[in-house]
CSV table of C-alpha atoms and ligand atoms in Angstrom, one decimal:
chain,number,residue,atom,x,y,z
A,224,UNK,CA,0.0,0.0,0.0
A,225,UNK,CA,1.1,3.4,-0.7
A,226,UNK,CA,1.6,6.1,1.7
A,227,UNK,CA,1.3,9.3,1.8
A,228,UNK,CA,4.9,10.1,2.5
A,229,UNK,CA,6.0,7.8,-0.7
A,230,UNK,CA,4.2,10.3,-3.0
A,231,UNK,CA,6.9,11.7,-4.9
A,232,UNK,CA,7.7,15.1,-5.3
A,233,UNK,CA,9.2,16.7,-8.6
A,234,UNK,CA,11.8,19.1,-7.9
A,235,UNK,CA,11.0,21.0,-10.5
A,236,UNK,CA,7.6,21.7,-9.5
A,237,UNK,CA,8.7,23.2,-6.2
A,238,UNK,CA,12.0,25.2,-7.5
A,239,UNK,CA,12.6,28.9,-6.8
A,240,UNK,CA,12.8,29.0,-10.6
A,241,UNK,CA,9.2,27.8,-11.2
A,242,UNK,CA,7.9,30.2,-8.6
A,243,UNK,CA,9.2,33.2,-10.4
A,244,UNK,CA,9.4,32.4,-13.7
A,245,UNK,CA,7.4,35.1,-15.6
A,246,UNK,CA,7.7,37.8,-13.0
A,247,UNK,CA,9.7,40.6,-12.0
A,248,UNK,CA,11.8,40.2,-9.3
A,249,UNK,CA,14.0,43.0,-7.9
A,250,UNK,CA,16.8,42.9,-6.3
A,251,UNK,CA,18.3,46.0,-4.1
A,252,UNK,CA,21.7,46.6,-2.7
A,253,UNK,CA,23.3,49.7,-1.2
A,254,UNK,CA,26.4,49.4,-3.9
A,255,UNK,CA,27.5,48.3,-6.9
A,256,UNK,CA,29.0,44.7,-6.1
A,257,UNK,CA,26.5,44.4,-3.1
A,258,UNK,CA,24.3,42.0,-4.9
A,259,UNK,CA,26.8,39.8,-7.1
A,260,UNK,CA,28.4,39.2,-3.7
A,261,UNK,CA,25.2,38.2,-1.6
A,262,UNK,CA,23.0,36.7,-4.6
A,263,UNK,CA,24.7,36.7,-7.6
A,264,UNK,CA,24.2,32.7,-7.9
A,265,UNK,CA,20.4,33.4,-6.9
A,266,UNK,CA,19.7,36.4,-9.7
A,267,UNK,CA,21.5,34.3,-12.4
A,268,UNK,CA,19.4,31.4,-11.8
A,269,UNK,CA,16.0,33.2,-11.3
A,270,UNK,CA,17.0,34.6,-15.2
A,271,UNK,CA,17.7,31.5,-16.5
A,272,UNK,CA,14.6,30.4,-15.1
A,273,UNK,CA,12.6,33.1,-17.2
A,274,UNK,CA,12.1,35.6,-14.4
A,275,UNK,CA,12.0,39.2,-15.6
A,276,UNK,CA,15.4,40.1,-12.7
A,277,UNK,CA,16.2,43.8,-12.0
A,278,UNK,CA,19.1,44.8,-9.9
A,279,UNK,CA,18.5,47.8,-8.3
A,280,UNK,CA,21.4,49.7,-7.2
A,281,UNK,CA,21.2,52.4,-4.6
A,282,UNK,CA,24.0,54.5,-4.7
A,283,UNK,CA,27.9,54.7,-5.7
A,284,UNK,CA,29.7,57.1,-3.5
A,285,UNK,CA,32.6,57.2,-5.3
A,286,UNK,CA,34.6,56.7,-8.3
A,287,UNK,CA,31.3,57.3,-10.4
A,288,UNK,CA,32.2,56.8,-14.0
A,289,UNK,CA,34.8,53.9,-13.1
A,290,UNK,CA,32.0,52.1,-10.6
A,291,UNK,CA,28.8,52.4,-12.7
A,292,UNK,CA,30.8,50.6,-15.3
A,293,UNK,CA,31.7,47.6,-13.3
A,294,UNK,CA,27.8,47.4,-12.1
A,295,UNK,CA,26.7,47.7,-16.1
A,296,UNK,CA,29.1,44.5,-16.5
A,297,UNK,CA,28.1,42.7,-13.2
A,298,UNK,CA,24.3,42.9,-14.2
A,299,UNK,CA,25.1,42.0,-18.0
A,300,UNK,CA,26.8,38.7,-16.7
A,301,UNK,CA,24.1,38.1,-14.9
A,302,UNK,CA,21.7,38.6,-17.7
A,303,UNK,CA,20.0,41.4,-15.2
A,304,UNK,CA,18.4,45.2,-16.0
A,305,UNK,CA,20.5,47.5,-14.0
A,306,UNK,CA,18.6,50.3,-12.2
A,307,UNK,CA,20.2,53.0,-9.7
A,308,UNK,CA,18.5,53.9,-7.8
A,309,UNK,CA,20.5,57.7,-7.0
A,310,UNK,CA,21.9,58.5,-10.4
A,311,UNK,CA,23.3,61.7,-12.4
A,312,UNK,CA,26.7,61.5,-10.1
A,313,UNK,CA,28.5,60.7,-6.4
A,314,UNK,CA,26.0,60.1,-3.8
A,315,UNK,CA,26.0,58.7,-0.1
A,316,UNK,CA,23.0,56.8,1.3
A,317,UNK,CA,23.4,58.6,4.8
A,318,UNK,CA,23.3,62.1,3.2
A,319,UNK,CA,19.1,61.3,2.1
A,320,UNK,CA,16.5,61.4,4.6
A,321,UNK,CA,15.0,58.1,5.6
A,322,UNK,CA,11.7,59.1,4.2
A,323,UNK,CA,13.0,60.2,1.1
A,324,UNK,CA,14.8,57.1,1.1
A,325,UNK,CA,11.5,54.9,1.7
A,326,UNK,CA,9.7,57.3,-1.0
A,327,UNK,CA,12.7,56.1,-3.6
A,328,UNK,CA,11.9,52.9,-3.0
A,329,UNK,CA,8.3,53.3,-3.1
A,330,UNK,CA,8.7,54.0,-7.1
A,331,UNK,CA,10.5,51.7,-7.8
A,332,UNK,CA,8.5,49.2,-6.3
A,333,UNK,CA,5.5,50.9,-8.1
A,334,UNK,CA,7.2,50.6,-11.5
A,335,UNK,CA,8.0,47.2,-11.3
A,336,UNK,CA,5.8,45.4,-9.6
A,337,UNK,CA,7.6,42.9,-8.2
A,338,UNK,CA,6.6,39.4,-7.4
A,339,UNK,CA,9.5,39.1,-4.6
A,340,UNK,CA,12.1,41.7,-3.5
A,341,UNK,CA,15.6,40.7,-1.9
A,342,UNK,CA,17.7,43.1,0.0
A,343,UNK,CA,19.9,43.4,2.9
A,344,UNK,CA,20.1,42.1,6.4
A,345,UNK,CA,19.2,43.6,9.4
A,346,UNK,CA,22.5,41.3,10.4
A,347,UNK,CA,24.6,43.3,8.3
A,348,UNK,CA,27.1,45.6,10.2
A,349,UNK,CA,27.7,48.9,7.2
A,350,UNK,CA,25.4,51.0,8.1
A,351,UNK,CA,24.7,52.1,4.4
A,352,UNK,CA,23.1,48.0,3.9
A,353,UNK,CA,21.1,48.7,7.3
A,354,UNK,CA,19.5,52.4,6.0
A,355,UNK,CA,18.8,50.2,2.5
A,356,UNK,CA,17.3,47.3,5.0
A,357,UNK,CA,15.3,49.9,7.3
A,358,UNK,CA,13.7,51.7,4.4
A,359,UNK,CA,12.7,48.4,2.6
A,360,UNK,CA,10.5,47.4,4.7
A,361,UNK,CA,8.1,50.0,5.0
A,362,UNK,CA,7.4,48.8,1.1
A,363,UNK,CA,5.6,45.8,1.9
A,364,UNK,CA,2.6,48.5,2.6
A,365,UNK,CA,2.2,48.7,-1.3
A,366,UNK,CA,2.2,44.9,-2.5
A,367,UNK,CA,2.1,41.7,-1.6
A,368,UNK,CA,5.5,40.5,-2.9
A,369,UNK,CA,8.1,37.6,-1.0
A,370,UNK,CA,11.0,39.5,0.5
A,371,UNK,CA,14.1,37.9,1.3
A,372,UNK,CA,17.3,39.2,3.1
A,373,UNK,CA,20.9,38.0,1.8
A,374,UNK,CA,23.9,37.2,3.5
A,375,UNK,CA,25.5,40.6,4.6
A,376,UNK,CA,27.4,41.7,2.0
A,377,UNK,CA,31.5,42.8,2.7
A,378,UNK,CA,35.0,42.7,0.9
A,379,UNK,CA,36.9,41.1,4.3
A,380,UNK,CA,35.0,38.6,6.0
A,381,UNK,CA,34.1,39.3,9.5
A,382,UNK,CA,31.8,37.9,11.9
A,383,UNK,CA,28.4,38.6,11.6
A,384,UNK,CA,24.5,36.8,13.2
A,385,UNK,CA,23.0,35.4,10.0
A,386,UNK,CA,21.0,32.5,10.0
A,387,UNK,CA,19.6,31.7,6.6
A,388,UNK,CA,15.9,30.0,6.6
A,389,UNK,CA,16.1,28.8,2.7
A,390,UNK,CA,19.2,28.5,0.6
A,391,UNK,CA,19.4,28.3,-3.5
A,392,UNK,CA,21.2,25.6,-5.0
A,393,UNK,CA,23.8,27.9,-6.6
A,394,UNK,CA,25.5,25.0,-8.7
A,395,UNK,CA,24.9,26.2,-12.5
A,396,UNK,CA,25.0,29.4,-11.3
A,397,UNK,CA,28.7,29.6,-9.2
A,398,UNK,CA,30.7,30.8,-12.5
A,399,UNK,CA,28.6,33.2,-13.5
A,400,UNK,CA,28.1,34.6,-10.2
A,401,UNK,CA,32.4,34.7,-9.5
A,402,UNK,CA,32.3,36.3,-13.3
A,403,UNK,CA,30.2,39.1,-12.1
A,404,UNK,CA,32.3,39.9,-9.0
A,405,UNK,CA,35.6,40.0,-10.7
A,406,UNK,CA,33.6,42.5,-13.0
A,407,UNK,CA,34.2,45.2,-9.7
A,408,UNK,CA,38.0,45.3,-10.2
A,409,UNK,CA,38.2,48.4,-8.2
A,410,UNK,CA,36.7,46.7,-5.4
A,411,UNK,CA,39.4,44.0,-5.5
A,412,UNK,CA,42.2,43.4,-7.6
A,413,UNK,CA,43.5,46.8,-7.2
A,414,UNK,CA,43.3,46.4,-3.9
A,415,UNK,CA,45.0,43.4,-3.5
A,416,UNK,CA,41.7,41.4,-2.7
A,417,UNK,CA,41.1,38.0,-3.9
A,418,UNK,CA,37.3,36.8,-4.8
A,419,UNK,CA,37.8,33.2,-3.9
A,420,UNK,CA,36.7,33.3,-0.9
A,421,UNK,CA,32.9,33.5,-2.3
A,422,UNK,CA,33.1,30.3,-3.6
A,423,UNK,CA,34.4,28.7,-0.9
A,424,UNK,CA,31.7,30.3,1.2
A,425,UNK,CA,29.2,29.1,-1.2
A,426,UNK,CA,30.7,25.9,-1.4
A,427,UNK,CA,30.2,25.7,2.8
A,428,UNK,CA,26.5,26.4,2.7
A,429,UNK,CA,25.9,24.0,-0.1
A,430,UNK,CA,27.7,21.2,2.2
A,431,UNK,CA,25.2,22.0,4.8
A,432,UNK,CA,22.2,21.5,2.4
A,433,UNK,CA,23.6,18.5,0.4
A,434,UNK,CA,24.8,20.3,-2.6
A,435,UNK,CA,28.1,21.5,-4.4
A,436,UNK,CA,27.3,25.9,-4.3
A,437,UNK,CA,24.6,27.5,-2.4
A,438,UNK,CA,23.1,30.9,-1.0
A,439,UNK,CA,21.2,31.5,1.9
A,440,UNK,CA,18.5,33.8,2.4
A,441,UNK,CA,16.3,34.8,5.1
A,442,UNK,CA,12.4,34.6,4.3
A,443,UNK,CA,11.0,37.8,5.9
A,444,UNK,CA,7.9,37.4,4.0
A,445,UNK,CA,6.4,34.7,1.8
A,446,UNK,CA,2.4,33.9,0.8
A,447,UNK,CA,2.1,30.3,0.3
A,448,UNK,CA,-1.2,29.0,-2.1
B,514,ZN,ZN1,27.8,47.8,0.0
């Protein structure tokens, strides 16, 4: 006799992929390299998968020209729409009022419509990520879309409290994701940074789920049919 628990379940059926392909899904980091860093695996795979995937960069501080560049190639690796967020030249996050901030956000959510946004994590120690983190979630008053925080996001590692609740099996995705980082040069080859340790660190949390490369996430909001 067959039991319930022998019912077989298609991976396909229940994959990240399948729950997003045909939508927009937007992803929002503080910085250029912020999200090839924390979900570059995850964005990749979402494209492949036929999801309509816009990164959605907040602000480059420096280095404008030089930086804006690097994020043009990141996202084209990727096979993402760039969007930044603060354009026409240098800006810093922590010169804008929160609200201002929030209402920033609050277009671009508008425009896009997104079926799930990822951003930062309330884990993450830069206060730029947290001011992106802080004026995310006042969003979720607008639509009901999934939102996810990423791995906090850095150039040196360093400890930090982040306790993913899903990870994405990152496997086809690894190369694509290290070609997008070493698209940010600036960020690390001039100054004598290597990007290796992202793979390794994706290779660690897909040990601990049973596959070659993953990324976690942190489901802060999800509607399940
Ligand atoms: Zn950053």
């Amino acid at each position: 006799m067959k039991r319930a628990c022998d019912t077989e379940v298609q991976p396909a059926a229940r994959s990240l992929v399948n729950r997003y392909a045909g939508t927009t899904v937007l992803a929002i980091g503080a910085h250029p390299d912020d999200l090839e860093i924390g979900i570059g695996g995850t964005l990749a795979k979402l494209r492949r998968g036929g999801a309509h995937v816009v990164m959605c960069v907040a602000s480059i501080p420096k280095d404008y020209d030089l930086r804006l560049e690097e994020a043009r190639q990141g996202a084209e690796i990727l096979g993402c729409e760039l969007r930044l967020l603060m354009d026409g030249g240098p800006k810093r996050l922590e010169d804008v009022k929160n609200c201002d901030l929030v209402g920033l956000l609050d277009g671009v959510i508008r425009e896009y419509g997104p079926a799930a946004v990822l951003t930062h994590s309330k884990a993450d120690f830069h206060n730029d990520h947290l001011l992106i983190y802080n004026a995310c979630r006042p969003t979720q008053r607008l639509a009901h879309f999934d939102l996810y925080s990423y791995h906090p996001t850095n150039c040196r590692p360093v400890p930090v409290e982040f306790h993913p609740s899903a990870y994405v099996d990152i496997t086809d995705t690894i190369d694509q994701k290290m070609h997008a980082i070493s698209a940010h040069a600036s960020q690390f080859g001039v100054r004598g940074l290597d990007t290796e340790m992202y793979r390794e660190f994706a290779h660690v949390q897909g040990r601990m789920m049973g596959v070659p490369y993953a990324e976690g996430l942190d489901v802060q909001r999800m509607l399940l049919a």
